[in-house]
PDB file of C-alpha atoms in Angstrom:
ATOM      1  CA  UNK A 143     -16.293  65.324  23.062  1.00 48.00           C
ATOM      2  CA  UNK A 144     -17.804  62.797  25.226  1.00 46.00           C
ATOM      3  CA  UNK A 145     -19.526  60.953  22.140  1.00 46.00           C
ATOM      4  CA  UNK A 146     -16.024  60.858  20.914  1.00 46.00           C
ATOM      5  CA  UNK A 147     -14.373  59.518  23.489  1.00 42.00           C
ATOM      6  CA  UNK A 148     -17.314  56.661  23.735  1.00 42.00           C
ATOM      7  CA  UNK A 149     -17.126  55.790  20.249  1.00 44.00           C
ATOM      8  CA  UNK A 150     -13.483  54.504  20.847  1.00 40.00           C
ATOM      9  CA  UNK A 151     -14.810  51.319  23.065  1.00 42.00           C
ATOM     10  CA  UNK A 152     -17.630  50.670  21.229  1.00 38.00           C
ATOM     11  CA  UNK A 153     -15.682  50.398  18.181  1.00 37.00           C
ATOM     12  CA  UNK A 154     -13.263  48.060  19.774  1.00 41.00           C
ATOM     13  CA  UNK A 155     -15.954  45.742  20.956  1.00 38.00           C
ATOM     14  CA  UNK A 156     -18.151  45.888  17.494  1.00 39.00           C
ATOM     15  CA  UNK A 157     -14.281  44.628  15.899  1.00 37.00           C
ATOM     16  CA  UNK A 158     -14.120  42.184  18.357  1.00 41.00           C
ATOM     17  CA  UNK A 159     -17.640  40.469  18.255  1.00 43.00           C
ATOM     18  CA  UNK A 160     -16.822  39.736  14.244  1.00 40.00           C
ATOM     19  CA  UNK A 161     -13.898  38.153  15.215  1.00 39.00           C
ATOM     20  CA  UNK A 162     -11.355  40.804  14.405  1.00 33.00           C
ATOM     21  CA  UNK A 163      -8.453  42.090  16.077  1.00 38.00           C
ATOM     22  CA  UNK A 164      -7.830  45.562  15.902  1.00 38.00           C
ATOM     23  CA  UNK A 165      -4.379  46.983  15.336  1.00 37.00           C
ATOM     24  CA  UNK A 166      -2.041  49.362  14.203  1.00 42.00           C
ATOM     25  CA  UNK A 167       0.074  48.110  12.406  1.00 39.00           C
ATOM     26  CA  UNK A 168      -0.560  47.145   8.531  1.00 39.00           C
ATOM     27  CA  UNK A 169      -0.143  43.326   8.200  1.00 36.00           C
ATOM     28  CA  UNK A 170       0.768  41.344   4.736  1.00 38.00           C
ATOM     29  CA  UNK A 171      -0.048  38.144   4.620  1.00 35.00           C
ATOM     30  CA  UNK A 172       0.454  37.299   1.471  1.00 37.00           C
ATOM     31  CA  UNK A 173      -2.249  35.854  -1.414  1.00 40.00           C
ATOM     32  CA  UNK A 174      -5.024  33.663  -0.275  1.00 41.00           C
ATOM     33  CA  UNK A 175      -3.711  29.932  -0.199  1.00 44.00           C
ATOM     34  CA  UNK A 176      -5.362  27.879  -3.047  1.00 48.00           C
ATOM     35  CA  UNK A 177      -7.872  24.871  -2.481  1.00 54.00           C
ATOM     36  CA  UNK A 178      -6.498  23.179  -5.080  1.00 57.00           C
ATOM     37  CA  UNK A 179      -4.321  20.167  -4.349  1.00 67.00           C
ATOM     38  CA  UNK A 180      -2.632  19.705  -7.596  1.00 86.00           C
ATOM     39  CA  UNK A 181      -2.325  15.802  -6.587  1.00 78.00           C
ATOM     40  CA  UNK A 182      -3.938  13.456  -8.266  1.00 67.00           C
ATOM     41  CA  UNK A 183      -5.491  10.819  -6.806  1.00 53.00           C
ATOM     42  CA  UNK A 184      -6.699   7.610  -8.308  1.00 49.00           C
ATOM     43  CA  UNK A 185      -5.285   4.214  -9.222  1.00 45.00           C
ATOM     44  CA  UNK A 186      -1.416   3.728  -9.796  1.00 50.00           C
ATOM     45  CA  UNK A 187      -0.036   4.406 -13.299  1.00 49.00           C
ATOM     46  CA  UNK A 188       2.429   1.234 -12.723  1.00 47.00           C
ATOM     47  CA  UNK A 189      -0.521  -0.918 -12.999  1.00 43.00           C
ATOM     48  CA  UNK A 190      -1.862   0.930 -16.100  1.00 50.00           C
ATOM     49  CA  UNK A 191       1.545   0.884 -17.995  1.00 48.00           C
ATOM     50  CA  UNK A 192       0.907  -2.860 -19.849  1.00 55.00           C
ATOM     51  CA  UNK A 193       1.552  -1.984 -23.500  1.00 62.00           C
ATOM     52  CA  UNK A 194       2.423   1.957 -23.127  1.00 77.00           C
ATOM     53  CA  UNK A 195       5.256   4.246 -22.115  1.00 85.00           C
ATOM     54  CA  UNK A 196       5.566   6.116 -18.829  1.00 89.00           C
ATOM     55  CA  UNK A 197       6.294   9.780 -19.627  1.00 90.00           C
ATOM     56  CA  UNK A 198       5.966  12.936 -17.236  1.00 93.00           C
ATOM     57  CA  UNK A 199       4.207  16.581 -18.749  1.00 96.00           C
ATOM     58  CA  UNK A 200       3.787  19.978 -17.629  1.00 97.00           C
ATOM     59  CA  UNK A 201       0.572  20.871 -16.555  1.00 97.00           C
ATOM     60  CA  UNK A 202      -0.865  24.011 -15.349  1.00 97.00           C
ATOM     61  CA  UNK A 203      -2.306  24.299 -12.110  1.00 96.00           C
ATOM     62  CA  UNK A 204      -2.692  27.366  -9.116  1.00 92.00           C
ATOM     63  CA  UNK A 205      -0.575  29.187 -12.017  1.00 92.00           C
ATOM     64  CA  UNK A 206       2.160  26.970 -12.197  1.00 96.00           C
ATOM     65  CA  UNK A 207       3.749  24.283 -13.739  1.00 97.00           C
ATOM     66  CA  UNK A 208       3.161  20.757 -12.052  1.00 95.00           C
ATOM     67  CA  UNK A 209       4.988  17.730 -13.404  1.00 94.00           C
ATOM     68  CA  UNK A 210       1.883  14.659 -13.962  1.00 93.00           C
ATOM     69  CA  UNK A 211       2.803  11.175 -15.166  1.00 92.00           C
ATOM     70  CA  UNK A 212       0.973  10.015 -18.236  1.00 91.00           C
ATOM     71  CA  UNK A 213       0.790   6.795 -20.354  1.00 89.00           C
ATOM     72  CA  UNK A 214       1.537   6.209 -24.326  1.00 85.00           C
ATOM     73  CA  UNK A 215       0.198   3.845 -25.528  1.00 78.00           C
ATOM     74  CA  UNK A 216       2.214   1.477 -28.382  1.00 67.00           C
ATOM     75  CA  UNK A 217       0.604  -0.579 -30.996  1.00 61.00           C
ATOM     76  CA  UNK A 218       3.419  -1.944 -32.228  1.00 59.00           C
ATOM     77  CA  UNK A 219       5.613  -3.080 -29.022  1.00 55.00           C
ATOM     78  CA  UNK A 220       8.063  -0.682 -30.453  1.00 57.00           C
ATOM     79  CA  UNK A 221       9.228   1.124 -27.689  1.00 56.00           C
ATOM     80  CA  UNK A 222      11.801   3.060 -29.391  1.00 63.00           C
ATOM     81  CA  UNK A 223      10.871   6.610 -30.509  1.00 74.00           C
ATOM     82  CA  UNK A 224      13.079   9.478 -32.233  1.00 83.00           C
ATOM     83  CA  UNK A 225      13.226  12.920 -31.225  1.00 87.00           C
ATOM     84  CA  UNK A 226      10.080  13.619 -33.126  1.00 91.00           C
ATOM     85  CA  UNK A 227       7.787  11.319 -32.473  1.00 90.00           C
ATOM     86  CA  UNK A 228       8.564  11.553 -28.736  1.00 90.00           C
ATOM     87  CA  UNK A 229       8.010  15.030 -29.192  1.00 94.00           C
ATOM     88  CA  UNK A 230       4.898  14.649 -31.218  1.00 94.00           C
ATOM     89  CA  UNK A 231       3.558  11.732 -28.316  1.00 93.00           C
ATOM     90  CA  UNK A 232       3.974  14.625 -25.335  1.00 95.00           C
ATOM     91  CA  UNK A 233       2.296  17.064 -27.740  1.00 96.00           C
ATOM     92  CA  UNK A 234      -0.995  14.786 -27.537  1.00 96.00           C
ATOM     93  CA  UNK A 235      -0.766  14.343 -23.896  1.00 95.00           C
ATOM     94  CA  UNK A 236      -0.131  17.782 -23.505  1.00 97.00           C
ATOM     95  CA  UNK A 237      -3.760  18.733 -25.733  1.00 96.00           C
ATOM     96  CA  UNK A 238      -5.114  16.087 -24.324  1.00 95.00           C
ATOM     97  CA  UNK A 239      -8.449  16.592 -21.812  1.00 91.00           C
ATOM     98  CA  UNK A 240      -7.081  16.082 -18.434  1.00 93.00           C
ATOM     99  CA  UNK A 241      -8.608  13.320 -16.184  1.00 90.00           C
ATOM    100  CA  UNK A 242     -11.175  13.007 -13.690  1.00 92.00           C
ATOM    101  CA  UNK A 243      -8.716  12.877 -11.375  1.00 90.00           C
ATOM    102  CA  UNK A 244      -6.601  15.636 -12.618  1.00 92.00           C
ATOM    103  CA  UNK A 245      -9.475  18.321 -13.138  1.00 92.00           C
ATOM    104  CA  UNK A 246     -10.546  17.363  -9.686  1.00 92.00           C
ATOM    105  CA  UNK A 247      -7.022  17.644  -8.550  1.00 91.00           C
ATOM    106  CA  UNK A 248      -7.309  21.248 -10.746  1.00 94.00           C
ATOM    107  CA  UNK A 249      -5.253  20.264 -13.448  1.00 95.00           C
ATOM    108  CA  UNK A 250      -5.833  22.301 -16.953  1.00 96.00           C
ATOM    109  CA  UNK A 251      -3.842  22.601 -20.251  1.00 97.00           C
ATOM    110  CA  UNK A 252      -4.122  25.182 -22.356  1.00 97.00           C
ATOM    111  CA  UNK A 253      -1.911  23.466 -25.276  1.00 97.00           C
ATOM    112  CA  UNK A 254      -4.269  23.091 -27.837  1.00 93.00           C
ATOM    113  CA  UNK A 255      -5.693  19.953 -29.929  1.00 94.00           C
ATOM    114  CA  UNK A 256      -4.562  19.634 -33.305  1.00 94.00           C
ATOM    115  CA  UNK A 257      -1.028  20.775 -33.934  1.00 96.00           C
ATOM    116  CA  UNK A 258       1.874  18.286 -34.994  1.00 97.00           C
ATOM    117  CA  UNK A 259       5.949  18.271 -34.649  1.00 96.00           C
ATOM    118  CA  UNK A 260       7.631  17.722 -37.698  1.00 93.00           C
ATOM    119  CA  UNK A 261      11.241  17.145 -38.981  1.00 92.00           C
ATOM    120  CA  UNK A 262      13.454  20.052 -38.543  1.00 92.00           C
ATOM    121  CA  UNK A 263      14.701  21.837 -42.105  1.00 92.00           C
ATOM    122  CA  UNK A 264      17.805  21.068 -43.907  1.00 91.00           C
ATOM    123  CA  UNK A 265      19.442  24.380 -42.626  1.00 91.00           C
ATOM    124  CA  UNK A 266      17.882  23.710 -39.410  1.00 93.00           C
ATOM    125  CA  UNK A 267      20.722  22.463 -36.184  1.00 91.00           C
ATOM    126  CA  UNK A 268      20.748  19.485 -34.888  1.00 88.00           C
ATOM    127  CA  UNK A 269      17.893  18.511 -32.749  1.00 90.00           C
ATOM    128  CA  UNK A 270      15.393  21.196 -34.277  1.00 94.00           C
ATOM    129  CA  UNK A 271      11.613  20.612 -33.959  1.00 95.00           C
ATOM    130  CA  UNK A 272       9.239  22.460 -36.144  1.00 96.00           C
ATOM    131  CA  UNK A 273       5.704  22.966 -34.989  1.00 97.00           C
ATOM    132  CA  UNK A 274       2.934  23.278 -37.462  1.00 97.00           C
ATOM    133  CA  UNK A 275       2.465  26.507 -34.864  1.00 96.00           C
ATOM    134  CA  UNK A 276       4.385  29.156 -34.847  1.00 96.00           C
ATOM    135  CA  UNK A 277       5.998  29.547 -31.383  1.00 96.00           C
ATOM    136  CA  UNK A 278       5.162  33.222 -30.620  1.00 94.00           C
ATOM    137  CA  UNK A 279       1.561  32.360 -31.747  1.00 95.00           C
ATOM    138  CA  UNK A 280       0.696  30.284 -28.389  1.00 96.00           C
ATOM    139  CA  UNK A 281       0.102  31.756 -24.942  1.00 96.00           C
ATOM    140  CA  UNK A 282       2.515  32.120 -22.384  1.00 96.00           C
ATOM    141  CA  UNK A 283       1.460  29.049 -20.739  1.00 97.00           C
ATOM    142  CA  UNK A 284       0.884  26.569 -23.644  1.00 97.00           C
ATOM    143  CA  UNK A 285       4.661  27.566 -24.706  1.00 97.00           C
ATOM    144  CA  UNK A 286       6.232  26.524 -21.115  1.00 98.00           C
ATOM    145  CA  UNK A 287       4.375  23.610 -21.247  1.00 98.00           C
ATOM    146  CA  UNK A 288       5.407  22.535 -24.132  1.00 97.00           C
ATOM    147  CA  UNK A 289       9.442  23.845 -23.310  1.00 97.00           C
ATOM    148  CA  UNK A 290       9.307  22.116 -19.993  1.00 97.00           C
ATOM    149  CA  UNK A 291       8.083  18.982 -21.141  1.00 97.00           C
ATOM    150  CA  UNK A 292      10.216  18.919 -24.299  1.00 96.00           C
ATOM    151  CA  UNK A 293      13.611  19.625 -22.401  1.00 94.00           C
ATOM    152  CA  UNK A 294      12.829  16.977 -19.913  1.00 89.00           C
ATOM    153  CA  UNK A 295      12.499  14.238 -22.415  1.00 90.00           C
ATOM    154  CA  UNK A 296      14.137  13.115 -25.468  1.00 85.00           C
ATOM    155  CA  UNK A 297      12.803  16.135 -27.445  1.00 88.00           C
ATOM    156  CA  UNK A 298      15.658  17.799 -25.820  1.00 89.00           C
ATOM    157  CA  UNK A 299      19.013  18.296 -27.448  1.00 82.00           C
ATOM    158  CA  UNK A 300      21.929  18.259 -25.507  1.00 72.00           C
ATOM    159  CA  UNK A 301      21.981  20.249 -22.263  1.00 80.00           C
ATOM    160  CA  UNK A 302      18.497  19.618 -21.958  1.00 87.00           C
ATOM    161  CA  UNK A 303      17.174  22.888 -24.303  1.00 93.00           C
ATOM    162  CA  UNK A 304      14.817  22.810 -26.715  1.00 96.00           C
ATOM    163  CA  UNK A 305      15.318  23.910 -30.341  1.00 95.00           C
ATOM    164  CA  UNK A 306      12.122  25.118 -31.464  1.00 96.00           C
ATOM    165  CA  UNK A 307      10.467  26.591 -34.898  1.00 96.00           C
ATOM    166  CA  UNK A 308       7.320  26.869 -37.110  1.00 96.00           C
ATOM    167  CA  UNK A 309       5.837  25.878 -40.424  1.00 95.00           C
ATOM    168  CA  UNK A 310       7.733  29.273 -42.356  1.00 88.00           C
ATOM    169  CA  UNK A 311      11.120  29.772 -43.362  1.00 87.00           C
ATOM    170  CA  UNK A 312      11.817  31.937 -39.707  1.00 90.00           C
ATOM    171  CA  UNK A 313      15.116  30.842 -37.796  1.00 92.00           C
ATOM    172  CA  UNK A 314      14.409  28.308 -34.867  1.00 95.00           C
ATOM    173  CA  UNK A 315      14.907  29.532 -31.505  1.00 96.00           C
ATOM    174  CA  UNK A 316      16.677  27.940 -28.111  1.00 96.00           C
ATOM    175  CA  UNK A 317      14.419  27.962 -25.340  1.00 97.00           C
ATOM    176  CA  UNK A 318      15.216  26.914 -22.267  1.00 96.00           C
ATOM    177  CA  UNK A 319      12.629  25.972 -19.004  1.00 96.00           C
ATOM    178  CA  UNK A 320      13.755  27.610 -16.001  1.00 96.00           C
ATOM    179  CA  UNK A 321      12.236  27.769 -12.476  1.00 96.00           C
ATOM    180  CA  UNK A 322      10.964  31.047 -13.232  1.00 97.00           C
ATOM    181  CA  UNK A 323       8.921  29.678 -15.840  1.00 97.00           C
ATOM    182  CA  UNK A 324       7.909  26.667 -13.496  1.00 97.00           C
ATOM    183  CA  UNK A 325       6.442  28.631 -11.382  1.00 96.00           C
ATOM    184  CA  UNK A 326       5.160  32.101 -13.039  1.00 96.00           C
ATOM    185  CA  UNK A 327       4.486  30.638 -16.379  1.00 96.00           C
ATOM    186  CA  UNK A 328       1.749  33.375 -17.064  1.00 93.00           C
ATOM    187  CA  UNK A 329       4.247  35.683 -16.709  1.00 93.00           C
ATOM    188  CA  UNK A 330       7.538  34.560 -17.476  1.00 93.00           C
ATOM    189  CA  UNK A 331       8.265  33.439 -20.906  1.00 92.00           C
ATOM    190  CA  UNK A 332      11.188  30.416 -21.478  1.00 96.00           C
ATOM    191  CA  UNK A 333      14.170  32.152 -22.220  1.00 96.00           C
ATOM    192  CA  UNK A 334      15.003  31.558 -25.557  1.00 96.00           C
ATOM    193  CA  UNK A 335      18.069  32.995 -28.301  1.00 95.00           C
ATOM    194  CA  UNK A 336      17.365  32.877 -32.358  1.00 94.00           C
ATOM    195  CA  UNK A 337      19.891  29.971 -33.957  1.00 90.00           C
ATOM    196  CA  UNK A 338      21.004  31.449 -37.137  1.00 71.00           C
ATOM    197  CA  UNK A 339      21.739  30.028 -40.633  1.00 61.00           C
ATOM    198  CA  UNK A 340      24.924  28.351 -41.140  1.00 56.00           C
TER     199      UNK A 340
END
C-alpha cells in the first residue's frame, strides 16, 4: 500500500520534468498546424506580365484549394480568347510544374500533362467543354482544380458553373465549385447534375 501511495508523486514529478501537465480531463486540440505557408514569395507577377495574360488557378496545398496567379503568355498580341482556348490555357497552367517559389511555398498539382479541351458536340448546351479525359477518370483533386479554376474564368457559363464532358458520346455534366470543395477537395467532389439531350 505504501509503494502505492508513493508511486502517485513520483509519477507527477516524472510528467512534469518532460514538460507535461498532468490532467484529467481529455483535451482535443485539433490536427497538428501545417508548416506550410501556401504563400509564395518571389518577384511581383505585375512586372512579369509584358506580353502575357494574368489569370488565377487552383492549386493544391495543406489539402486544399489555394487560388495562385499565373502568366500566359501571347505570341500574337491577341489578347482575346474564347471559352476554349481560355479553358485549354488554365489546363496548361494547371499541369504545369509549379515554381520554385510555389513548391517551396508547398504548392502541388496533381492535374496531369497532356490532356486538351475541345469544342463541345453539336447536341452539347451552350458553353460545354469536352476534355480529351473523361471527367470521372481524374482524382478528386485534379477534378476541383480544374472546376474551380474553370468557373472562375471565362470557361464558365453563366452563373459561374462549368459544363463539363469527355472524348465519348456520354452526356456532359454541371459541376459546380463550392467551399466544400475549396477546402476538402480530397474528399468532397464538385457537385455536379447530368445535362441531357435535347
Amino acid at each position: 500500500m505504501r509503494t502505492a501511495l508513493l508511486a502517485v508523486p513520483l509519477l507527477a514529478v516524472a510528467l512534469a520534468g518532460c514538460g507535461i501537465r498532468p490532467t484529467e480531463v481529455p483535451t482535443e486540440f485539433g490536427p497538428a498546424p501545417s508548416r506550410l505557408s501556401c504563400t509564395a514569395s518571389g518577384p511581383g507577377l505585375a512586372t512579369q506580365s509584358s506580353g502575357g495574360i494574368l489569370v488565377q488557378v487552383f492549386m493544391l496545398c495543406s489539402s486544399q484549394l489555394v487560388r495562385v496567379d499565373r502568366i500566359v503568355r501571347v505570341t500574337d498580341g491577341n489578347t482575346e480568347m474564347d471559352r476554349v482556348q481560355a479553358a485549354q490555357a488554365l489546363l496548361d497552367q494547371l499541369a504545369a510544374e509549379p515554381t520554385d517559389a510555389e513548391r517551396q511555398a508547398g504548392y502541388t498539382t496533381d492535374v496531369q500533362d497532356g490532356m486538351t479541351v475541345g469544342e463541345p458536340r453539336p447536341e452539347d448546351p451552350d458553353g460545354a467543354l469536352r476534355l480529351s479525359t473523361e471527367p470521372a477518370a481524374l482524382t478528386s483533386y485534379a477534378l476541383a482544380q480544374l472546376i474551380c479554376t474553370f468557373s472562375a474564368s471565362a470557361a464558365a457559363s453563366d452563373g459561374g458553373a462549368v459544363i463539363l464532358g469527355g472524348p465519348g458520346t456520354d452526356p456532359v455534366r454541371r459541376y459546380e465549385c463550392t467551399p466544400e470543395v475549396l477546402s476538402r477537395p480530397g474528399t468532397q467532389s464538385p457537385p455536379s447534375t447530368e445535362i441531357g439531350r435535347p
